[in-house]
Amino acid sequence: MISLPLSELLSVFLFASTLMLLLWLTYLQTKNPTIVDLGWTISIAFAAWFYGIRGGGDFLHRAIIISMVTFWGFRLSSHLFLHRILPKIEDGRYTQLKKIWTKNTDWIFLGFFELQAIVATILSIPFLIITQNSATSLTYWEY
């Protein structure tokens, strides 16, 4: 049985929450909330690295998670940065939300940004479990 180190989850959440707060401050200047997607991607990649480095499991399990999530994170964050953030293109989802959230939009987006930190932390739990796995070989579920 693998137990989840709650301090590891808390550390990832604190990183993600702080990053989202900083990105929300950037949003206040640009009024383009698309940057939250970049923060979400960075938070998940950070979690994989953090768990992989600090994990007590077998090196192979940790290396696989770090490699896979780094590849995914680099690919997605590069796309977001080059095709959305640099050209200052607002994602259509956020344009729609702005139409719905007509009052206190900035504060609602703060909650939205912080919700992304919670979601990133929750979605990182499988990485934490895998990096705690001390088995020296891969199992059926890992293929």
mmCIF file of C-alpha atoms in Angstrom:
data_model
loop_
_atom_site.group_PDB
_atom_site.id
_atom_site.type_symbol
_atom_site.label_atom_id
_atom_site.label_comp_id
_atom_site.label_asym_id
_atom_site.label_seq_id
_atom_site.Cartn_x
_atom_site.Cartn_y
_atom_site.Cartn_z
ATOM 1 C CA MET A 1 0.000 0.000 0.000
ATOM 2 C CA ILE A 2 1.324 3.403 -0.970
ATOM 3 C CA SER A 3 0.470 6.302 1.294
ATOM 4 C CA LEU A 4 0.294 9.803 -0.102
ATOM 5 C CA PRO A 5 2.669 12.263 1.534
ATOM 6 C CA LEU A 6 0.346 15.195 2.128
ATOM 7 C CA SER A 7 3.285 17.562 2.565
ATOM 8 C CA GLU A 8 4.265 16.867 -1.056
ATOM 9 C CA LEU A 9 0.740 17.668 -2.266
ATOM 10 C CA LEU A 10 0.671 20.813 -0.144
ATOM 11 C CA SER A 11 4.004 21.949 -1.594
ATOM 12 C CA VAL A 12 2.726 21.491 -5.139
ATOM 13 C CA PHE A 13 -0.489 23.339 -4.298
ATOM 14 C CA LEU A 14 1.424 26.238 -2.736
ATOM 15 C CA PHE A 15 3.628 26.515 -5.817
ATOM 16 C CA ALA A 16 0.640 26.367 -8.171
ATOM 17 C CA SER A 17 -1.406 28.799 -6.090
ATOM 18 C CA THR A 18 1.430 31.322 -5.897
ATOM 19 C CA LEU A 19 2.083 31.014 -9.626
ATOM 20 C CA MET A 20 -1.612 31.539 -10.360
ATOM 21 C CA LEU A 21 -1.689 34.621 -8.142
ATOM 22 C CA LEU A 22 1.270 36.080 -10.035
ATOM 23 C CA LEU A 23 -0.362 35.249 -13.358
ATOM 24 C CA TRP A 24 -3.631 36.825 -12.196
ATOM 25 C CA LEU A 25 -1.685 40.010 -11.444
ATOM 26 C CA THR A 26 -0.401 39.824 -15.024
ATOM 27 C CA TYR A 27 -3.984 39.315 -16.220
ATOM 28 C CA LEU A 28 -4.984 42.516 -14.408
ATOM 29 C CA GLN A 29 -2.534 44.390 -16.625
ATOM 30 C CA THR A 30 -3.324 42.641 -19.920
ATOM 31 C CA LYS A 31 -6.999 41.686 -19.382
ATOM 32 C CA ASN A 32 -6.204 38.456 -21.218
ATOM 33 C CA PRO A 33 -6.868 35.443 -18.967
ATOM 34 C CA THR A 34 -5.390 33.002 -21.506
ATOM 35 C CA ILE A 35 -2.195 33.067 -19.446
ATOM 36 C CA VAL A 36 -3.915 30.797 -16.899
ATOM 37 C CA ASP A 37 -3.466 27.899 -19.349
ATOM 38 C CA LEU A 38 0.288 28.405 -19.320
ATOM 39 C CA GLY A 39 0.254 28.457 -15.513
ATOM 40 C CA TRP A 40 -1.772 25.256 -15.384
ATOM 41 C CA THR A 41 0.715 23.503 -17.677
ATOM 42 C CA ILE A 42 3.730 24.751 -15.712
ATOM 43 C CA SER A 43 2.116 23.675 -12.430
ATOM 44 C CA ILE A 44 1.582 20.123 -13.624
ATOM 45 C CA ALA A 45 5.122 19.890 -15.022
ATOM 46 C CA PHE A 46 6.498 21.277 -11.761
ATOM 47 C CA ALA A 47 4.575 18.619 -9.839
ATOM 48 C CA ALA A 48 6.109 15.815 -11.914
ATOM 49 C CA TRP A 49 9.619 17.161 -11.347
ATOM 50 C CA PHE A 50 9.018 17.823 -7.655
ATOM 51 C CA TYR A 51 7.604 14.352 -6.999
ATOM 52 C CA GLY A 52 10.219 12.745 -9.225
ATOM 53 C CA ILE A 53 13.134 14.352 -7.419
ATOM 54 C CA ARG A 54 11.739 13.883 -3.929
ATOM 55 C CA GLY A 55 10.007 10.553 -4.521
ATOM 56 C CA GLY A 56 11.169 7.484 -2.693
ATOM 57 C CA GLY A 57 10.217 5.080 -5.448
ATOM 58 C CA ASP A 58 12.294 3.276 -8.025
ATOM 59 C CA PHE A 59 14.340 5.495 -10.335
ATOM 60 C CA LEU A 60 12.737 4.039 -13.499
ATOM 61 C CA HIS A 61 9.239 5.038 -12.384
ATOM 62 C CA ARG A 62 10.393 8.520 -11.469
ATOM 63 C CA ALA A 63 12.349 8.984 -14.706
ATOM 64 C CA ILE A 64 9.398 7.901 -16.852
ATOM 65 C CA ILE A 65 7.024 10.363 -15.197
ATOM 66 C CA ILE A 66 9.490 13.235 -15.407
ATOM 67 C CA SER A 67 10.235 12.471 -19.078
ATOM 68 C CA MET A 68 6.626 12.092 -20.181
ATOM 69 C CA VAL A 69 5.301 15.137 -18.376
ATOM 70 C CA THR A 70 8.272 17.285 -19.391
ATOM 71 C CA PHE A 71 7.682 16.422 -23.048
ATOM 72 C CA TRP A 72 3.939 17.137 -22.731
ATOM 73 C CA GLY A 73 4.502 20.333 -20.742
ATOM 74 C CA PHE A 74 7.145 21.711 -23.080
ATOM 75 C CA ARG A 75 5.035 20.996 -26.133
ATOM 76 C CA LEU A 76 1.847 22.532 -24.718
ATOM 77 C CA SER A 77 3.475 25.528 -23.041
ATOM 78 C CA SER A 78 5.468 26.316 -26.206
ATOM 79 C CA HIS A 79 2.287 26.210 -28.260
ATOM 80 C CA LEU A 80 0.387 28.399 -25.804
ATOM 81 C CA PHE A 81 3.206 30.892 -25.506
ATOM 82 C CA LEU A 82 3.931 31.183 -29.232
ATOM 83 C CA HIS A 83 0.364 31.030 -30.550
ATOM 84 C CA ARG A 84 -1.737 32.629 -27.805
ATOM 85 C CA ILE A 85 0.259 34.690 -25.347
ATOM 86 C CA LEU A 86 2.883 36.387 -27.549
ATOM 87 C CA PRO A 87 0.380 37.379 -30.239
ATOM 88 C CA LYS A 88 -2.046 38.442 -27.454
ATOM 89 C CA ILE A 89 -4.895 36.247 -28.697
ATOM 90 C CA GLU A 90 -7.582 35.651 -26.106
ATOM 91 C CA ASP A 91 -8.956 32.116 -26.051
ATOM 92 C CA GLY A 92 -12.614 32.002 -27.034
ATOM 93 C CA ARG A 93 -13.561 30.255 -23.786
ATOM 94 C CA TYR A 94 -12.421 33.267 -21.809
ATOM 95 C CA THR A 95 -14.172 35.691 -24.144
ATOM 96 C CA GLN A 96 -17.393 33.799 -23.429
ATOM 97 C CA LEU A 97 -16.778 33.816 -19.675
ATOM 98 C CA LYS A 98 -16.253 37.578 -19.754
ATOM 99 C CA LYS A 99 -19.679 37.930 -21.391
ATOM 100 C CA ILE A 100 -21.224 35.863 -18.592
ATOM 101 C CA TRP A 101 -19.221 37.364 -15.724
ATOM 102 C CA THR A 102 -20.106 41.011 -16.218
ATOM 103 C CA LYS A 103 -19.695 42.134 -12.595
ATOM 104 C CA ASN A 104 -16.571 41.675 -10.469
ATOM 105 C CA THR A 105 -14.909 39.977 -13.429
ATOM 106 C CA ASP A 106 -11.375 40.453 -12.116
ATOM 107 C CA TRP A 107 -12.194 38.901 -8.732
ATOM 108 C CA ILE A 108 -14.078 36.020 -10.333
ATOM 109 C CA PHE A 109 -11.034 35.366 -12.513
ATOM 110 C CA LEU A 110 -8.877 35.272 -9.372
ATOM 111 C CA GLY A 111 -11.091 32.464 -8.103
ATOM 112 C CA PHE A 112 -10.893 30.803 -11.508
ATOM 113 C CA PHE A 113 -7.088 31.031 -11.554
ATOM 114 C CA GLU A 114 -6.872 29.570 -8.042
ATOM 115 C CA LEU A 115 -9.299 26.812 -9.002
ATOM 116 C CA GLN A 116 -6.800 25.867 -11.708
ATOM 117 C CA ALA A 117 -4.148 25.477 -8.978
ATOM 118 C CA ILE A 118 -6.457 23.057 -7.140
ATOM 119 C CA VAL A 119 -7.193 21.109 -10.324
ATOM 120 C CA ALA A 120 -3.495 20.895 -11.228
ATOM 121 C CA THR A 121 -2.730 19.567 -7.741
ATOM 122 C CA ILE A 122 -5.479 16.947 -7.940
ATOM 123 C CA LEU A 123 -4.399 15.872 -11.416
ATOM 124 C CA SER A 124 -0.829 15.466 -10.144
ATOM 125 C CA ILE A 125 -1.803 12.758 -7.628
ATOM 126 C CA PRO A 126 -1.119 9.874 -10.081
ATOM 127 C CA PHE A 127 2.419 11.239 -10.546
ATOM 128 C CA LEU A 128 2.895 11.224 -6.787
ATOM 129 C CA ILE A 129 1.668 7.637 -6.522
ATOM 130 C CA ILE A 130 3.927 6.450 -9.330
ATOM 131 C CA THR A 131 7.015 8.203 -7.965
ATOM 132 C CA GLN A 132 6.462 6.466 -4.619
ATOM 133 C CA ASN A 133 6.386 3.020 -6.261
ATOM 134 C CA SER A 134 9.446 1.084 -5.143
ATOM 135 C CA ALA A 135 8.896 -1.914 -7.449
ATOM 136 C CA THR A 136 11.953 -2.401 -9.637
ATOM 137 C CA SER A 137 9.994 -3.408 -12.731
ATOM 138 C CA LEU A 138 7.057 -1.973 -14.579
ATOM 139 C CA THR A 139 3.653 -3.600 -14.100
ATOM 140 C CA TYR A 140 0.834 -4.190 -16.525
ATOM 141 C CA TRP A 141 -0.814 -0.861 -15.625
ATOM 142 C CA GLU A 142 2.328 1.127 -16.346
ATOM 143 C CA TYR A 143 2.611 0.009 -19.919
#
